[in-house]
PDB file of C-alpha atoms in Angstrom:
ATOM      1  CA  LYS A   1     -80.002  61.765 -75.454  1.00  0.00           C
ATOM      2  CA  LEU A   2     -80.500  63.332 -71.737  1.00  0.00           C
ATOM      3  CA  VAL A   3     -79.084  66.494 -71.918  1.00  0.00           C
ATOM      4  CA  ASP A   4     -77.548  68.907 -74.625  1.00  0.00           C
ATOM      5  CA  PHE A   5     -74.180  69.454 -73.738  1.00  0.00           C
ATOM      6  CA  SER A   6     -73.766  72.527 -76.037  1.00  0.00           C
ATOM      7  CA  ASN A   7     -75.724  74.144 -73.409  1.00  0.00           C
ATOM      8  CA  LEU A   8     -73.445  72.679 -70.569  1.00  0.00           C
ATOM      9  CA  LEU A   9     -70.125  72.236 -71.823  1.00  0.00           C
ATOM     10  CA  THR A  10     -67.112  74.408 -70.443  1.00  0.00           C
ATOM     11  CA  ASN A  11     -63.495  73.610 -70.032  1.00  0.00           C
ATOM     12  CA  ASP A  12     -64.149  72.961 -66.570  1.00  0.00           C
ATOM     13  CA  LEU A  13     -66.716  70.177 -67.423  1.00  0.00           C
ATOM     14  CA  LEU A  14     -64.520  68.878 -69.999  1.00  0.00           C
ATOM     15  CA  ASN A  15     -61.408  68.622 -67.373  1.00  0.00           C
ATOM     16  CA  LYS A  16     -63.701  66.918 -64.754  1.00  0.00           C
ATOM     17  CA  TRP A  17     -64.781  64.356 -67.483  1.00  0.00           C
ATOM     18  CA  GLU A  18     -61.449  63.612 -68.490  1.00  0.00           C
ATOM     19  CA  LYS A  19     -60.271  62.977 -64.816  1.00  0.00           C
ATOM     20  CA  ILE A  20     -63.505  60.623 -64.081  1.00  0.00           C
ATOM     21  CA  LEU A  21     -62.726  58.615 -67.746  1.00  0.00           C
ATOM     22  CA  GLU A  22     -59.091  58.476 -66.565  1.00  0.00           C
ATOM     23  CA  ASP A  23     -60.277  56.754 -63.124  1.00  0.00           C
ATOM     24  CA  LEU A  24     -62.635  54.697 -64.756  1.00  0.00           C
ATOM     25  CA  ASP A  25     -60.290  53.102 -66.992  1.00  0.00           C
ATOM     26  CA  ILE A  26     -61.747  50.249 -68.661  1.00  0.00           C
ATOM     27  CA  ILE A  27     -64.810  50.160 -66.876  1.00  0.00           C
ATOM     28  CA  HIS A  28     -66.306  52.878 -69.666  1.00  0.00           C
ATOM     29  CA  GLN A  29     -64.596  50.857 -72.445  1.00  0.00           C
ATOM     30  CA  MET A  30     -66.598  47.596 -71.099  1.00  0.00           C
ATOM     31  CA  TYR A  31     -69.865  50.182 -70.768  1.00  0.00           C
ATOM     32  CA  LEU A  32     -69.423  51.452 -74.258  1.00  0.00           C
ATOM     33  CA  TYR A  33     -68.741  47.729 -75.649  1.00  0.00           C
ATOM     34  CA  ASN A  34     -71.990  46.586 -74.073  1.00  0.00           C
ATOM     35  CA  LEU A  35     -74.150  49.009 -76.048  1.00  0.00           C
ATOM     36  CA  ALA A  36     -71.993  48.482 -79.346  1.00  0.00           C
ATOM     37  CA  GLU A  37     -74.013  46.417 -81.993  1.00  0.00           C
ATOM     38  CA  THR A  38     -72.417  43.098 -82.094  1.00  0.00           C
ATOM     39  CA  LYS A  39     -73.257  39.857 -82.285  1.00  0.00           C
ATOM     40  CA  ILE A  40     -73.009  38.995 -78.855  1.00  0.00           C
ATOM     41  CA  PRO A  41     -76.092  37.962 -77.129  1.00  0.00           C
ATOM     42  CA  LYS A  42     -77.761  40.571 -75.027  1.00  0.00           C
ATOM     43  CA  GLU A  43     -77.740  38.681 -71.845  1.00  0.00           C
ATOM     44  CA  ILE A  44     -74.134  38.617 -72.040  1.00  0.00           C
ATOM     45  CA  LYS A  45     -73.934  42.265 -72.580  1.00  0.00           C
ATOM     46  CA  LEU A  46     -76.702  42.972 -69.675  1.00  0.00           C
ATOM     47  CA  ALA A  47     -74.503  40.702 -67.262  1.00  0.00           C
ATOM     48  CA  THR A  48     -71.113  42.419 -67.880  1.00  0.00           C
ATOM     49  CA  MET A  49     -72.924  45.950 -67.902  1.00  0.00           C
ATOM     50  CA  ILE A  50     -74.263  44.523 -64.329  1.00  0.00           C
ATOM     51  CA  GLU A  51     -70.737  44.187 -63.441  1.00  0.00           C
ATOM     52  CA  VAL A  52     -69.780  47.536 -63.904  1.00  0.00           C
ATOM     53  CA  PHE A  53     -71.539  48.694 -60.878  1.00  0.00           C
ATOM     54  CA  GLU A  54     -69.167  47.228 -58.582  1.00  0.00           C
ATOM     55  CA  PRO A  55     -66.278  49.586 -59.506  1.00  0.00           C
ATOM     56  CA  LEU A  56     -68.338  52.383 -60.354  1.00  0.00           C
ATOM     57  CA  VAL A  57     -69.616  52.140 -56.276  1.00  0.00           C
ATOM     58  CA  GLU A  58     -65.545  52.767 -55.565  1.00  0.00           C
ATOM     59  CA  LEU A  59     -65.362  55.651 -57.897  1.00  0.00           C
ATOM     60  CA  ILE A  60     -68.539  57.333 -56.233  1.00  0.00           C
ATOM     61  CA  LYS A  61     -66.911  56.734 -52.914  1.00  0.00           C
ATOM     62  CA  ASP A  62     -63.834  58.662 -54.048  1.00  0.00           C
ATOM     63  CA  TYR A  63     -65.725  61.304 -55.818  1.00  0.00           C
ATOM     64  CA  ASN A  64     -68.616  61.976 -53.453  1.00  0.00           C
ATOM     65  CA  HIS A  65     -68.062  59.823 -50.092  1.00  0.00           C
ATOM     66  CA  PHE A  66     -71.026  58.248 -50.491  1.00  0.00           C
ATOM     67  CA  PHE A  67     -71.618  54.544 -49.980  1.00  0.00           C
ATOM     68  CA  VAL A  68     -68.901  54.166 -46.981  1.00  0.00           C
ATOM     69  CA  SER A  69     -70.142  51.159 -45.660  1.00  0.00           C
ATOM     70  CA  LEU A  70     -69.661  49.304 -49.138  1.00  0.00           C
ATOM     71  CA  SER A  71     -66.296  48.056 -49.995  1.00  0.00           C
ATOM     72  CA  PRO A  72     -66.664  46.164 -53.424  1.00  0.00           C
ATOM     73  CA  GLY A  73     -64.485  43.321 -53.760  1.00  0.00           C
ATOM     74  CA  GLU A  74     -64.295  42.161 -50.159  1.00  0.00           C
ATOM     75  CA  ARG A  75     -66.616  39.602 -48.818  1.00  0.00           C
ATOM     76  CA  ASN A  76     -69.227  41.458 -46.704  1.00  0.00           C
ATOM     77  CA  THR A  77     -70.159  43.620 -50.120  1.00  0.00           C
ATOM     78  CA  THR A  78     -71.848  41.996 -52.606  1.00  0.00           C
ATOM     79  CA  LEU A  79     -72.795  43.357 -56.347  1.00  0.00           C
ATOM     80  CA  LYS A  80     -76.454  43.140 -55.024  1.00  0.00           C
ATOM     81  CA  MET A  81     -75.616  45.876 -52.342  1.00  0.00           C
ATOM     82  CA  CYS A  82     -73.678  47.906 -55.068  1.00  0.00           C
ATOM     83  CA  VAL A  83     -76.590  47.595 -57.723  1.00  0.00           C
ATOM     84  CA  ASP A  84     -78.872  48.901 -55.083  1.00  0.00           C
ATOM     85  CA  ALA A  85     -76.819  51.622 -53.520  1.00  0.00           C
ATOM     86  CA  THR A  86     -76.486  53.143 -57.077  1.00  0.00           C
ATOM     87  CA  ILE A  87     -80.319  52.949 -57.912  1.00  0.00           C
ATOM     88  CA  SER A  88     -81.184  54.177 -54.407  1.00  0.00           C
ATOM     89  CA  LYS A  89     -78.870  57.102 -54.806  1.00  0.00           C
ATOM     90  CA  TYR A  90     -79.164  57.732 -58.729  1.00  0.00           C
ATOM     91  CA  GLY A  91     -81.974  55.627 -60.236  1.00  0.00           C
ATOM     92  CA  LYS A  92     -85.194  55.892 -58.287  1.00  0.00           C
ATOM     93  CA  ASP A  93     -86.864  57.410 -61.274  1.00  0.00           C
ATOM     94  CA  ILE A  94     -85.094  54.950 -63.631  1.00  0.00           C
ATOM     95  CA  PHE A  95     -86.224  51.672 -61.514  1.00  0.00           C
ATOM     96  CA  LYS A  96     -89.128  52.991 -59.805  1.00  0.00           C
ATOM     97  CA  LYS A  97     -91.721  50.534 -61.217  1.00  0.00           C
ATOM     98  CA  GLU A  98     -89.124  47.650 -60.297  1.00  0.00           C
ATOM     99  CA  TYR A  99     -88.731  48.878 -56.827  1.00  0.00           C
ATOM    100  CA  GLN A 100     -92.417  49.678 -56.170  1.00  0.00           C
ATOM    101  CA  ASP A 101     -93.383  46.057 -57.600  1.00  0.00           C
ATOM    102  CA  ASN A 102     -90.707  44.020 -55.736  1.00  0.00           C
ATOM    103  CA  LYS A 103     -87.409  45.313 -54.920  1.00  0.00           C
ATOM    104  CA  ASP A 104     -85.992  42.089 -53.732  1.00  0.00           C
ATOM    105  CA  MET A 105     -87.297  39.967 -56.458  1.00  0.00           C
ATOM    106  CA  PHE A 106     -85.726  42.757 -59.037  1.00  0.00           C
ATOM    107  CA  LEU A 107     -82.195  42.763 -57.189  1.00  0.00           C
ATOM    108  CA  GLN A 108     -82.004  39.198 -57.149  1.00  0.00           C
ATOM    109  CA  LYS A 109     -83.009  38.822 -60.941  1.00  0.00           C
ATOM    110  CA  VAL A 110     -80.182  41.224 -61.650  1.00  0.00           C
ATOM    111  CA  VAL A 111     -77.613  39.282 -59.466  1.00  0.00           C
ATOM    112  CA  ASN A 112     -78.733  35.791 -61.093  1.00  0.00           C
ATOM    113  CA  SER A 113     -78.532  37.165 -64.631  1.00  0.00           C
ATOM    114  CA  ARG A 114     -75.006  38.028 -63.952  1.00  0.00           C
ATOM    115  CA  ILE A 115     -74.802  34.700 -62.089  1.00  0.00           C
ATOM    116  CA  ARG A 116     -76.139  32.864 -65.194  1.00  0.00           C
ATOM    117  CA  ILE A 117     -73.402  34.071 -67.343  1.00  0.00           C
ATOM    118  CA  MET A 118     -70.495  33.651 -64.898  1.00  0.00           C
ATOM    119  CA  HIS A 119     -71.330  30.273 -63.641  1.00  0.00           C
ATOM    120  CA  ILE A 120     -73.192  27.326 -64.821  1.00  0.00           C
ATOM    121  CA  LYS A 121     -76.737  27.281 -65.377  1.00  0.00           C
ATOM    122  CA  ARG A 122     -77.688  24.558 -62.944  1.00  0.00           C
ATOM    123  CA  MET A 123     -76.507  26.883 -60.218  1.00  0.00           C
ATOM    124  CA  LEU A 124     -79.780  28.715 -61.017  1.00  0.00           C
ATOM    125  CA  LYS A 125     -82.186  25.919 -61.193  1.00  0.00           C
ATOM    126  CA  ASP A 126     -85.545  27.476 -60.282  1.00  0.00           C
ATOM    127  CA  LYS A 127     -84.705  30.956 -59.675  1.00  0.00           C
ATOM    128  CA  PRO A 128     -85.364  34.074 -61.792  1.00  0.00           C
ATOM    129  CA  PHE A 129     -83.072  35.649 -64.472  1.00  0.00           C
ATOM    130  CA  PHE A 130     -83.768  37.996 -67.328  1.00  0.00           C
ATOM    131  CA  THR A 131     -83.770  36.550 -70.784  1.00  0.00           C
ATOM    132  CA  GLY A 132     -84.573  37.570 -74.411  1.00  0.00           C
ATOM    133  CA  THR A 133     -86.560  41.034 -74.170  1.00  0.00           C
ATOM    134  CA  GLU A 134     -86.191  41.800 -70.462  1.00  0.00           C
ATOM    135  CA  SER A 135     -82.418  41.604 -70.940  1.00  0.00           C
ATOM    136  CA  LEU A 136     -82.618  44.411 -73.706  1.00  0.00           C
ATOM    137  CA  ILE A 137     -85.004  46.720 -71.479  1.00  0.00           C
ATOM    138  CA  TYR A 138     -82.638  46.089 -68.865  1.00  0.00           C
ATOM    139  CA  MET A 139     -79.646  47.232 -70.732  1.00  0.00           C
ATOM    140  CA  VAL A 140     -81.421  50.279 -71.783  1.00  0.00           C
ATOM    141  CA  LYS A 141     -82.264  51.111 -68.088  1.00  0.00           C
ATOM    142  CA  PHE A 142     -78.750  50.128 -66.553  1.00  0.00           C
ATOM    143  CA  SER A 143     -77.343  52.452 -69.401  1.00  0.00           C
ATOM    144  CA  LEU A 144     -79.207  55.354 -68.035  1.00  0.00           C
ATOM    145  CA  LEU A 145     -78.277  54.553 -64.834  1.00  0.00           C
ATOM    146  CA  TYR A 146     -74.704  54.490 -65.552  1.00  0.00           C
ATOM    147  CA  ARG A 147     -75.185  57.768 -67.498  1.00  0.00           C
ATOM    148  CA  CYS A 148     -76.925  59.572 -64.417  1.00  0.00           C
ATOM    149  CA  THR A 149     -74.297  58.209 -62.108  1.00  0.00           C
ATOM    150  CA  ILE A 150     -71.642  59.986 -64.459  1.00  0.00           C
ATOM    151  CA  LEU A 151     -73.634  63.081 -64.958  1.00  0.00           C
ATOM    152  CA  SER A 152     -74.041  63.390 -61.087  1.00  0.00           C
ATOM    153  CA  LEU A 153     -70.281  62.939 -60.887  1.00  0.00           C
ATOM    154  CA  LEU A 154     -69.967  65.774 -62.832  1.00  0.00           C
ATOM    155  CA  ASN A 155     -72.002  68.105 -60.911  1.00  0.00           C
ATOM    156  CA  THR A 156     -74.998  68.329 -63.833  1.00  0.00           C
ATOM    157  CA  ASP A 157     -78.205  69.493 -62.143  1.00  0.00           C
ATOM    158  CA  TYR A 158     -80.562  66.865 -62.171  1.00  0.00           C
ATOM    159  CA  GLU A 159     -83.337  68.885 -63.186  1.00  0.00           C
ATOM    160  CA  LEU A 160     -81.846  69.607 -66.606  1.00  0.00           C
ATOM    161  CA  TYR A 161     -82.526  65.787 -67.801  1.00  0.00           C
ATOM    162  CA  ARG A 162     -85.069  64.468 -65.635  1.00  0.00           C
ATOM    163  CA  ASN A 163     -88.162  65.111 -67.874  1.00  0.00           C
ATOM    164  CA  GLN A 164     -86.147  63.656 -70.798  1.00  0.00           C
ATOM    165  CA  LEU A 165     -85.355  60.501 -68.542  1.00  0.00           C
ATOM    166  CA  LEU A 166     -88.906  60.176 -67.621  1.00  0.00           C
ATOM    167  CA  LYS A 167     -89.983  59.985 -71.119  1.00  0.00           C
ATOM    168  CA  ILE A 168     -87.278  57.450 -72.122  1.00  0.00           C
ATOM    169  CA  VAL A 169     -88.180  55.346 -69.063  1.00  0.00           C
ATOM    170  CA  ASP A 170     -91.843  55.533 -69.510  1.00  0.00           C
ATOM    171  CA  TYR A 171     -91.083  54.119 -72.965  1.00  0.00           C
ATOM    172  CA  TRP A 172     -89.204  50.987 -72.031  1.00  0.00           C
ATOM    173  CA  ASP A 173     -91.513  50.333 -69.009  1.00  0.00           C
ATOM    174  CA  ASN A 174     -94.348  50.111 -71.698  1.00  0.00           C
ATOM    175  CA  TRP A 175     -92.457  48.778 -74.721  1.00  0.00           C
ATOM    176  CA  GLU A 176     -94.017  45.879 -76.159  1.00  0.00           C
ATOM    177  CA  ASN A 177     -92.614  42.717 -77.523  1.00  0.00           C
TER     178      ASN A 177
END
């Protein structure tokens, strides 16, 4: 767990969460379903987890007025832009390694992993995407990004869970197959 909610839980926080949950609608259910123990391949779970970040950007815009230049669902705003914006705002510690190594290659793999599931495979001939163990690792990392984003929308101080987040990220960055 990232943060001990017994130290944070107030009526105000609960009311904020209920409002966010209502606004998220089916998006939060998609997020939870992707984390559930099911027989669905992790590559499919990762693809649908990545999809969550387009509507999440819309919610962030409504709540915090960030990402004003992005309009998910319109031609000029891509999934890649939404994922990059969310990582740049809420996930620098989670994706530090990927962004230092090769940010553009990483973001392209993210998008290609979603395309691989939503379109026919030959469209990705010779293009990188996440498979197997990578899909599991990035399911965890995108789950952390989602959680950090929600905690920020709840006005939770990042320093309350930053150390725990860094431990989790370090574990997955160094996880051996």
